Amino acid sequence: MAMTPSQTLQLLIDGKELPEAEMVQIMRAIMGGELPGPMVAALLVALRSKKETPTEIAAAATVMRDFATAVNVKDKTHLVDVVG
């Protein structure tokens, strides 16, 4: 059974690692705009406070890539990478 955002937040506050499936679920809710701002803030602060794990980071990155918008450019002559 999937956890609610409040249950996920409590797990993070307790210093527990989120299983990959739970991190994917909560990141999909965040990226999909399904959660109110204060809950998103609380989840992100709790995640950072407990020190995010490589598994959590990888799951979050996968979801963010799923939500990314592809940009197709024919002439790449003058493109500049501003992200890194």
PDB file of N, CA and C in Angstrom:
ATOM      1  N   MET A   1       0.840  -1.179   0.000  1.00  0.00           N
ATOM      2  CA  MET A   1       0.000   0.000   0.000  1.00  0.00           C
ATOM      3  C   MET A   1       0.889   1.248   0.000  1.00  0.00           C
ATOM      4  N   ALA A   2       0.553   2.194  -0.823  1.00  0.00           N
ATOM      5  CA  ALA A   2       1.330   3.429  -0.935  1.00  0.00           C
ATOM      6  C   ALA A   2       1.127   4.300   0.304  1.00  0.00           C
ATOM      7  N   MET A   3       2.180   5.002   0.661  1.00  0.00           N
ATOM      8  CA  MET A   3       2.112   5.898   1.817  1.00  0.00           C
ATOM      9  C   MET A   3       1.525   7.241   1.404  1.00  0.00           C
ATOM     10  N   THR A   4       0.897   7.904   2.352  1.00  0.00           N
ATOM     11  CA  THR A   4       0.420   9.263   2.127  1.00  0.00           C
ATOM     12  C   THR A   4       1.613  10.211   2.236  1.00  0.00           C
ATOM     13  N   PRO A   5       1.490  11.429   1.719  1.00  0.00           N
ATOM     14  CA  PRO A   5       2.579  12.388   1.895  1.00  0.00           C
ATOM     15  C   PRO A   5       2.931  12.613   3.368  1.00  0.00           C
ATOM     16  N   SER A   6       1.938  12.620   4.239  1.00  0.00           N
ATOM     17  CA  SER A   6       2.202  12.805   5.675  1.00  0.00           C
ATOM     18  C   SER A   6       2.997  11.638   6.252  1.00  0.00           C
ATOM     19  N   GLN A   7       2.677  10.427   5.828  1.00  0.00           N
ATOM     20  CA  GLN A   7       3.433   9.257   6.287  1.00  0.00           C
ATOM     21  C   GLN A   7       4.868   9.300   5.760  1.00  0.00           C
ATOM     22  N   THR A   8       5.016   9.731   4.525  1.00  0.00           N
ATOM     23  CA  THR A   8       6.353   9.869   3.943  1.00  0.00           C
ATOM     24  C   THR A   8       7.155  10.904   4.714  1.00  0.00           C
ATOM     25  N   LEU A   9       6.520  12.028   5.028  1.00  0.00           N
ATOM     26  CA  LEU A   9       7.183  13.081   5.799  1.00  0.00           C
ATOM     27  C   LEU A   9       7.622  12.552   7.158  1.00  0.00           C
ATOM     28  N   GLN A  10       6.776  11.799   7.828  1.00  0.00           N
ATOM     29  CA  GLN A  10       7.131  11.262   9.140  1.00  0.00           C
ATOM     30  C   GLN A  10       8.319  10.310   9.045  1.00  0.00           C
ATOM     31  N   LEU A  11       8.348   9.502   8.003  1.00  0.00           N
ATOM     32  CA  LEU A  11       9.475   8.592   7.795  1.00  0.00           C
ATOM     33  C   LEU A  11      10.777   9.384   7.669  1.00  0.00           C
ATOM     34  N   LEU A  12      10.736  10.473   6.910  1.00  0.00           N
ATOM     35  CA  LEU A  12      11.921  11.316   6.742  1.00  0.00           C
ATOM     36  C   LEU A  12      12.315  11.991   8.050  1.00  0.00           C
ATOM     37  N   ILE A  13      11.340  12.489   8.777  1.00  0.00           N
ATOM     38  CA  ILE A  13      11.610  13.132  10.072  1.00  0.00           C
ATOM     39  C   ILE A  13      12.261  12.138  11.025  1.00  0.00           C
ATOM     40  N   ASP A  14      11.843  10.881  10.934  1.00  0.00           N
ATOM     41  CA  ASP A  14      12.418   9.827  11.780  1.00  0.00           C
ATOM     42  C   ASP A  14      13.810   9.399  11.312  1.00  0.00           C
ATOM     43  N   GLY A  15      14.289  10.007  10.222  1.00  0.00           N
ATOM     44  CA  GLY A  15      15.636   9.716   9.733  1.00  0.00           C
ATOM     45  C   GLY A  15      15.752   8.453   8.911  1.00  0.00           C
ATOM     46  N   LYS A  16      14.620   7.940   8.437  1.00  0.00           N
ATOM     47  CA  LYS A  16      14.618   6.693   7.668  1.00  0.00           C
ATOM     48  C   LYS A  16      14.816   6.970   6.178  1.00  0.00           C
ATOM     49  N   GLU A  17      15.455   6.023   5.497  1.00  0.00           N
ATOM     50  CA  GLU A  17      15.623   6.121   4.047  1.00  0.00           C
ATOM     51  C   GLU A  17      14.316   5.760   3.360  1.00  0.00           C
ATOM     52  N   LEU A  18      13.957   6.514   2.334  1.00  0.00           N
ATOM     53  CA  LEU A  18      12.767   6.174   1.565  1.00  0.00           C
ATOM     54  C   LEU A  18      13.106   5.055   0.587  1.00  0.00           C
ATOM     55  N   PRO A  19      12.270   4.023   0.539  1.00  0.00           N
ATOM     56  CA  PRO A  19      12.466   3.004  -0.492  1.00  0.00           C
ATOM     57  C   PRO A  19      12.332   3.663  -1.872  1.00  0.00           C
ATOM     58  N   GLU A  20      12.982   3.095  -2.859  1.00  0.00           N
ATOM     59  CA  GLU A  20      12.968   3.684  -4.204  1.00  0.00           C
ATOM     60  C   GLU A  20      11.547   3.941  -4.700  1.00  0.00           C
ATOM     61  N   ALA A  21      10.656   2.969  -4.534  1.00  0.00           N
ATOM     62  CA  ALA A  21       9.280   3.117  -5.021  1.00  0.00           C
ATOM     63  C   ALA A  21       8.575   4.286  -4.344  1.00  0.00           C
ATOM     64  N   GLU A  22       8.820   4.485  -3.061  1.00  0.00           N
ATOM     65  CA  GLU A  22       8.197   5.593  -2.337  1.00  0.00           C
ATOM     66  C   GLU A  22       8.762   6.931  -2.800  1.00  0.00           C
ATOM     67  N   MET A  23      10.064   6.977  -3.044  1.00  0.00           N
ATOM     68  CA  MET A  23      10.672   8.219  -3.529  1.00  0.00           C
ATOM     69  C   MET A  23      10.122   8.568  -4.904  1.00  0.00           C
ATOM     70  N   VAL A  24       9.969   7.571  -5.754  1.00  0.00           N
ATOM     71  CA  VAL A  24       9.384   7.803  -7.081  1.00  0.00           C
ATOM     72  C   VAL A  24       7.966   8.338  -6.934  1.00  0.00           C
ATOM     73  N   GLN A  25       7.174   7.719  -6.065  1.00  0.00           N
ATOM     74  CA  GLN A  25       5.783   8.137  -5.879  1.00  0.00           C
ATOM     75  C   GLN A  25       5.702   9.581  -5.397  1.00  0.00           C
ATOM     76  N   ILE A  26       6.491   9.935  -4.397  1.00  0.00           N
ATOM     77  CA  ILE A  26       6.401  11.282  -3.838  1.00  0.00           C
ATOM     78  C   ILE A  26       6.941  12.311  -4.825  1.00  0.00           C
ATOM     79  N   MET A  27       7.981  11.957  -5.578  1.00  0.00           N
ATOM     80  CA  MET A  27       8.513  12.888  -6.577  1.00  0.00           C
ATOM     81  C   MET A  27       7.528  13.091  -7.725  1.00  0.00           C
ATOM     82  N   ARG A  28       6.809  12.044  -8.108  1.00  0.00           N
ATOM     83  CA  ARG A  28       5.780  12.206  -9.149  1.00  0.00           C
ATOM     84  C   ARG A  28       4.687  13.159  -8.668  1.00  0.00           C
ATOM     85  N   ALA A  29       4.313  13.039  -7.404  1.00  0.00           N
ATOM     86  CA  ALA A  29       3.303  13.940  -6.847  1.00  0.00           C
ATOM     87  C   ALA A  29       3.821  15.379  -6.807  1.00  0.00           C
ATOM     88  N   ILE A  30       5.085  15.548  -6.423  1.00  0.00           N
ATOM     89  CA  ILE A  30       5.681  16.889  -6.379  1.00  0.00           C
ATOM     90  C   ILE A  30       5.758  17.474  -7.789  1.00  0.00           C
ATOM     91  N   MET A  31       6.342  16.737  -8.711  1.00  0.00           N
ATOM     92  CA  MET A  31       6.534  17.239 -10.073  1.00  0.00           C
ATOM     93  C   MET A  31       5.208  17.437 -10.805  1.00  0.00           C
ATOM     94  N   GLY A  32       4.194  16.653 -10.435  1.00  0.00           N
ATOM     95  CA  GLY A  32       2.883  16.766 -11.061  1.00  0.00           C
ATOM     96  C   GLY A  32       2.011  17.854 -10.465  1.00  0.00           C
ATOM     97  N   GLY A  33       2.532  18.563  -9.466  1.00  0.00           N
ATOM     98  CA  GLY A  33       1.775  19.649  -8.855  1.00  0.00           C
ATOM     99  C   GLY A  33       0.616  19.184  -7.994  1.00  0.00           C
ATOM    100  N   GLU A  34       0.688  17.958  -7.502  1.00  0.00           N
ATOM    101  CA  GLU A  34      -0.409  17.386  -6.723  1.00  0.00           C
ATOM    102  C   GLU A  34      -0.368  17.756  -5.243  1.00  0.00           C
ATOM    103  N   LEU A  35       0.755  18.288  -4.772  1.00  0.00           N
ATOM    104  CA  LEU A  35       0.907  18.587  -3.346  1.00  0.00           C
ATOM    105  C   LEU A  35       0.954  20.092  -3.121  1.00  0.00           C
ATOM    106  N   PRO A  36       0.392  20.549  -2.003  1.00  0.00           N
ATOM    107  CA  PRO A  36       0.483  21.981  -1.694  1.00  0.00           C
ATOM    108  C   PRO A  36       1.927  22.378  -1.379  1.00  0.00           C
ATOM    109  N   GLY A  37       2.244  23.632  -1.637  1.00  0.00           N
ATOM    110  CA  GLY A  37       3.589  24.147  -1.424  1.00  0.00           C
ATOM    111  C   GLY A  37       4.184  23.847  -0.060  1.00  0.00           C
ATOM    112  N   PRO A  38       3.426  24.068   1.025  1.00  0.00           N
ATOM    113  CA  PRO A  38       4.003  23.790   2.347  1.00  0.00           C
ATOM    114  C   PRO A  38       4.396  22.322   2.543  1.00  0.00           C
ATOM    115  N   MET A  39       3.644  21.397   1.962  1.00  0.00           N
ATOM    116  CA  MET A  39       3.999  19.978   2.076  1.00  0.00           C
ATOM    117  C   MET A  39       5.258  19.684   1.273  1.00  0.00           C
ATOM    118  N   VAL A  40       5.365  20.262   0.086  1.00  0.00           N
ATOM    119  CA  VAL A  40       6.575  20.080  -0.727  1.00  0.00           C
ATOM    120  C   VAL A  40       7.785  20.600   0.043  1.00  0.00           C
ATOM    121  N   ALA A  41       7.645  21.790   0.615  1.00  0.00           N
ATOM    122  CA  ALA A  41       8.750  22.380   1.385  1.00  0.00           C
ATOM    123  C   ALA A  41       9.134  21.483   2.553  1.00  0.00           C
ATOM    124  N   ALA A  42       8.148  20.992   3.278  1.00  0.00           N
ATOM    125  CA  ALA A  42       8.421  20.134   4.437  1.00  0.00           C
ATOM    126  C   ALA A  42       9.133  18.852   4.014  1.00  0.00           C
ATOM    127  N   LEU A  43       8.679  18.236   2.934  1.00  0.00           N
ATOM    128  CA  LEU A  43       9.309  17.009   2.449  1.00  0.00           C
ATOM    129  C   LEU A  43      10.759  17.251   2.035  1.00  0.00           C
ATOM    130  N   LEU A  44      10.998  18.333   1.306  1.00  0.00           N
ATOM    131  CA  LEU A  44      12.358  18.612   0.835  1.00  0.00           C
ATOM    132  C   LEU A  44      13.303  18.967   1.979  1.00  0.00           C
ATOM    133  N   VAL A  45      12.808  19.735   2.949  1.00  0.00           N
ATOM    134  CA  VAL A  45      13.644  20.076   4.108  1.00  0.00           C
ATOM    135  C   VAL A  45      13.939  18.825   4.929  1.00  0.00           C
ATOM    136  N   ALA A  46      12.940  17.981   5.131  1.00  0.00           N
ATOM    137  CA  ALA A  46      13.147  16.747   5.898  1.00  0.00           C
ATOM    138  C   ALA A  46      14.124  15.816   5.178  1.00  0.00           C
ATOM    139  N   LEU A  47      14.002  15.731   3.867  1.00  0.00           N
ATOM    140  CA  LEU A  47      14.912  14.892   3.083  1.00  0.00           C
ATOM    141  C   LEU A  47      16.344  15.395   3.221  1.00  0.00           C
ATOM    142  N   ARG A  48      16.527  16.691   3.116  1.00  0.00           N
ATOM    143  CA  ARG A  48      17.869  17.266   3.226  1.00  0.00           C
ATOM    144  C   ARG A  48      18.407  17.147   4.650  1.00  0.00           C
ATOM    145  N   SER A  49      17.555  17.332   5.635  1.00  0.00           N
ATOM    146  CA  SER A  49      17.978  17.274   7.036  1.00  0.00           C
ATOM    147  C   SER A  49      18.492  15.893   7.419  1.00  0.00           C
ATOM    148  N   LYS A  50      17.879  14.852   6.874  1.00  0.00           N
ATOM    149  CA  LYS A  50      18.312  13.490   7.211  1.00  0.00           C
ATOM    150  C   LYS A  50      19.469  13.033   6.328  1.00  0.00           C
ATOM    151  N   LYS A  51      19.821  13.825   5.337  1.00  0.00           N
ATOM    152  CA  LYS A  51      20.878  13.514   4.357  1.00  0.00           C
ATOM    153  C   LYS A  51      20.355  12.494   3.342  1.00  0.00           C
ATOM    154  N   GLU A  52      20.075  12.974   2.170  1.00  0.00           N
ATOM    155  CA  GLU A  52      19.539  12.121   1.107  1.00  0.00           C
ATOM    156  C   GLU A  52      20.552  11.048   0.711  1.00  0.00           C
ATOM    157  N   THR A  53      20.034   9.886   0.325  1.00  0.00           N
ATOM    158  CA  THR A  53      20.885   8.754  -0.056  1.00  0.00           C
ATOM    159  C   THR A  53      21.024   8.696  -1.581  1.00  0.00           C
ATOM    160  N   PRO A  54      22.021   7.968  -2.065  1.00  0.00           N
ATOM    161  CA  PRO A  54      22.148   7.809  -3.523  1.00  0.00           C
ATOM    162  C   PRO A  54      20.891   7.219  -4.170  1.00  0.00           C
ATOM    163  N   THR A  55      20.239   6.293  -3.493  1.00  0.00           N
ATOM    164  CA  THR A  55      19.014   5.694  -4.031  1.00  0.00           C
ATOM    165  C   THR A  55      17.916   6.737  -4.162  1.00  0.00           C
ATOM    166  N   GLU A  56      17.767   7.584  -3.148  1.00  0.00           N
ATOM    167  CA  GLU A  56      16.746   8.637  -3.188  1.00  0.00           C
ATOM    168  C   GLU A  56      17.053   9.649  -4.290  1.00  0.00           C
ATOM    169  N   ILE A  57      18.310  10.023  -4.420  1.00  0.00           N
ATOM    170  CA  ILE A  57      18.707  10.982  -5.456  1.00  0.00           C
ATOM    171  C   ILE A  57      18.455  10.400  -6.843  1.00  0.00           C
ATOM    172  N   ALA A  58      18.826   9.143  -7.043  1.00  0.00           N
ATOM    173  CA  ALA A  58      18.631   8.502  -8.349  1.00  0.00           C
ATOM    174  C   ALA A  58      17.152   8.409  -8.701  1.00  0.00           C
ATOM    175  N   ALA A  59      16.325   8.050  -7.732  1.00  0.00           N
ATOM    176  CA  ALA A  59      14.883   7.953  -7.983  1.00  0.00           C
ATOM    177  C   ALA A  59      14.307   9.320  -8.338  1.00  0.00           C
ATOM    178  N   ALA A  60      14.719  10.354  -7.604  1.00  0.00           N
ATOM    179  CA  ALA A  60      14.240  11.712  -7.884  1.00  0.00           C
ATOM    180  C   ALA A  60      14.682  12.166  -9.273  1.00  0.00           C
ATOM    181  N   ALA A  61      15.923  11.888  -9.622  1.00  0.00           N
ATOM    182  CA  ALA A  61      16.443  12.290 -10.933  1.00  0.00           C
ATOM    183  C   ALA A  61      15.696  11.594 -12.065  1.00  0.00           C
ATOM    184  N   THR A  62      15.372  10.329 -11.866  1.00  0.00           N
ATOM    185  CA  THR A  62      14.622   9.583 -12.878  1.00  0.00           C
ATOM    186  C   THR A  62      13.266  10.227 -13.124  1.00  0.00           C
ATOM    187  N   VAL A  63      12.579  10.588 -12.049  1.00  0.00           N
ATOM    188  CA  VAL A  63      11.265  11.226 -12.185  1.00  0.00           C
ATOM    189  C   VAL A  63      11.402  12.592 -12.857  1.00  0.00           C
ATOM    190  N   MET A  64      12.398  13.376 -12.452  1.00  0.00           N
ATOM    191  CA  MET A  64      12.581  14.695 -13.065  1.00  0.00           C
ATOM    192  C   MET A  64      12.855  14.570 -14.561  1.00  0.00           C
ATOM    193  N   ARG A  65      13.613  13.560 -14.949  1.00  0.00           N
ATOM    194  CA  ARG A  65      13.861  13.342 -16.383  1.00  0.00           C
ATOM    195  C   ARG A  65      12.569  12.961 -17.100  1.00  0.00           C
ATOM    196  N   ASP A  66      11.720  12.177 -16.432  1.00  0.00           N
ATOM    197  CA  ASP A  66      10.430  11.810 -17.028  1.00  0.00           C
ATOM    198  C   ASP A  66       9.565  13.045 -17.275  1.00  0.00           C
ATOM    199  N   PHE A  67       9.687  14.049 -16.424  1.00  0.00           N
ATOM    200  CA  PHE A  67       8.884  15.262 -16.532  1.00  0.00           C
ATOM    201  C   PHE A  67       9.536  16.332 -17.414  1.00  0.00           C
ATOM    202  N   ALA A  68      10.772  16.118 -17.814  1.00  0.00           N
ATOM    203  CA  ALA A  68      11.488  17.117 -18.618  1.00  0.00           C
ATOM    204  C   ALA A  68      10.849  17.257 -19.998  1.00  0.00           C
ATOM    205  N   THR A  69      10.922  18.456 -20.533  1.00  0.00           N
ATOM    206  CA  THR A  69      10.420  18.735 -21.870  1.00  0.00           C
ATOM    207  C   THR A  69      11.575  18.652 -22.864  1.00  0.00           C
ATOM    208  N   ALA A  70      11.406  17.817 -23.855  1.00  0.00           N
ATOM    209  CA  ALA A  70      12.442  17.689 -24.885  1.00  0.00           C
ATOM    210  C   ALA A  70      12.441  18.935 -25.766  1.00  0.00           C
ATOM    211  N   VAL A  71      13.626  19.386 -26.114  1.00  0.00           N
ATOM    212  CA  VAL A  71      13.773  20.547 -26.985  1.00  0.00           C
ATOM    213  C   VAL A  71      14.512  20.090 -28.234  1.00  0.00           C
ATOM    214  N   ASN A  72      13.879  20.260 -29.367  1.00  0.00           N
ATOM    215  CA  ASN A  72      14.498  19.879 -30.636  1.00  0.00           C
ATOM    216  C   ASN A  72      14.937  21.142 -31.365  1.00  0.00           C
ATOM    217  N   VAL A  73      16.215  21.232 -31.631  1.00  0.00           N
ATOM    218  CA  VAL A  73      16.783  22.395 -32.303  1.00  0.00           C
ATOM    219  C   VAL A  73      17.520  21.912 -33.547  1.00  0.00           C
ATOM    220  N   LYS A  74      17.175  22.471 -34.685  1.00  0.00           N
ATOM    221  CA  LYS A  74      17.824  22.060 -35.931  1.00  0.00           C
ATOM    222  C   LYS A  74      19.235  22.633 -36.038  1.00  0.00           C
ATOM    223  N   ASP A  75      19.395  23.925 -35.769  1.00  0.00           N
ATOM    224  CA  ASP A  75      20.704  24.574 -35.882  1.00  0.00           C
ATOM    225  C   ASP A  75      21.309  24.716 -34.489  1.00  0.00           C
ATOM    226  N   LYS A  76      22.276  23.887 -34.170  1.00  0.00           N
ATOM    227  CA  LYS A  76      22.887  23.882 -32.842  1.00  0.00           C
ATOM    228  C   LYS A  76      24.175  24.700 -32.786  1.00  0.00           C
ATOM    229  N   THR A  77      24.423  25.486 -33.813  1.00  0.00           N
ATOM    230  CA  THR A  77      25.657  26.258 -33.914  1.00  0.00           C
ATOM    231  C   THR A  77      25.852  27.215 -32.746  1.00  0.00           C
ATOM    232  N   HIS A  78      24.790  27.883 -32.325  1.00  0.00           N
ATOM    233  CA  HIS A  78      24.911  28.937 -31.316  1.00  0.00           C
ATOM    234  C   HIS A  78      24.323  28.541 -29.958  1.00  0.00           C
ATOM    235  N   LEU A  79      24.209  27.262 -29.703  1.00  0.00           N
ATOM    236  CA  LEU A  79      23.687  26.811 -28.414  1.00  0.00           C
ATOM    237  C   LEU A  79      24.763  26.921 -27.340  1.00  0.00           C
ATOM    238  N   VAL A  80      24.331  27.269 -26.138  1.00  0.00           N
ATOM    239  CA  VAL A  80      25.239  27.370 -24.998  1.00  0.00           C
ATOM    240  C   VAL A  80      24.655  26.548 -23.859  1.00  0.00           C
ATOM    241  N   ASP A  81      25.474  25.709 -23.251  1.00  0.00           N
ATOM    242  CA  ASP A  81      25.047  24.916 -22.098  1.00  0.00           C
ATOM    243  C   ASP A  81      25.166  25.781 -20.852  1.00  0.00           C
ATOM    244  N   VAL A  82      24.019  26.161 -20.278  1.00  0.00           N
ATOM    245  CA  VAL A  82      24.035  27.002 -19.079  1.00  0.00           C
ATOM    246  C   VAL A  82      23.774  26.190 -17.813  1.00  0.00           C
ATOM    247  N   VAL A  83      23.645  24.878 -17.967  1.00  0.00           N
ATOM    248  CA  VAL A  83      23.334  24.025 -16.825  1.00  0.00           C
ATOM    249  C   VAL A  83      24.586  23.380 -16.251  1.00  0.00           C
ATOM    250  N   GLY A  84      25.497  22.997 -17.045  1.00  0.00           N
ATOM    251  CA  GLY A  84      26.717  22.427 -16.503  1.00  0.00           C
ATOM    252  C   GLY A  84      27.123  21.221 -17.219  1.00  0.00           C
TER     253      GLY A  84
END
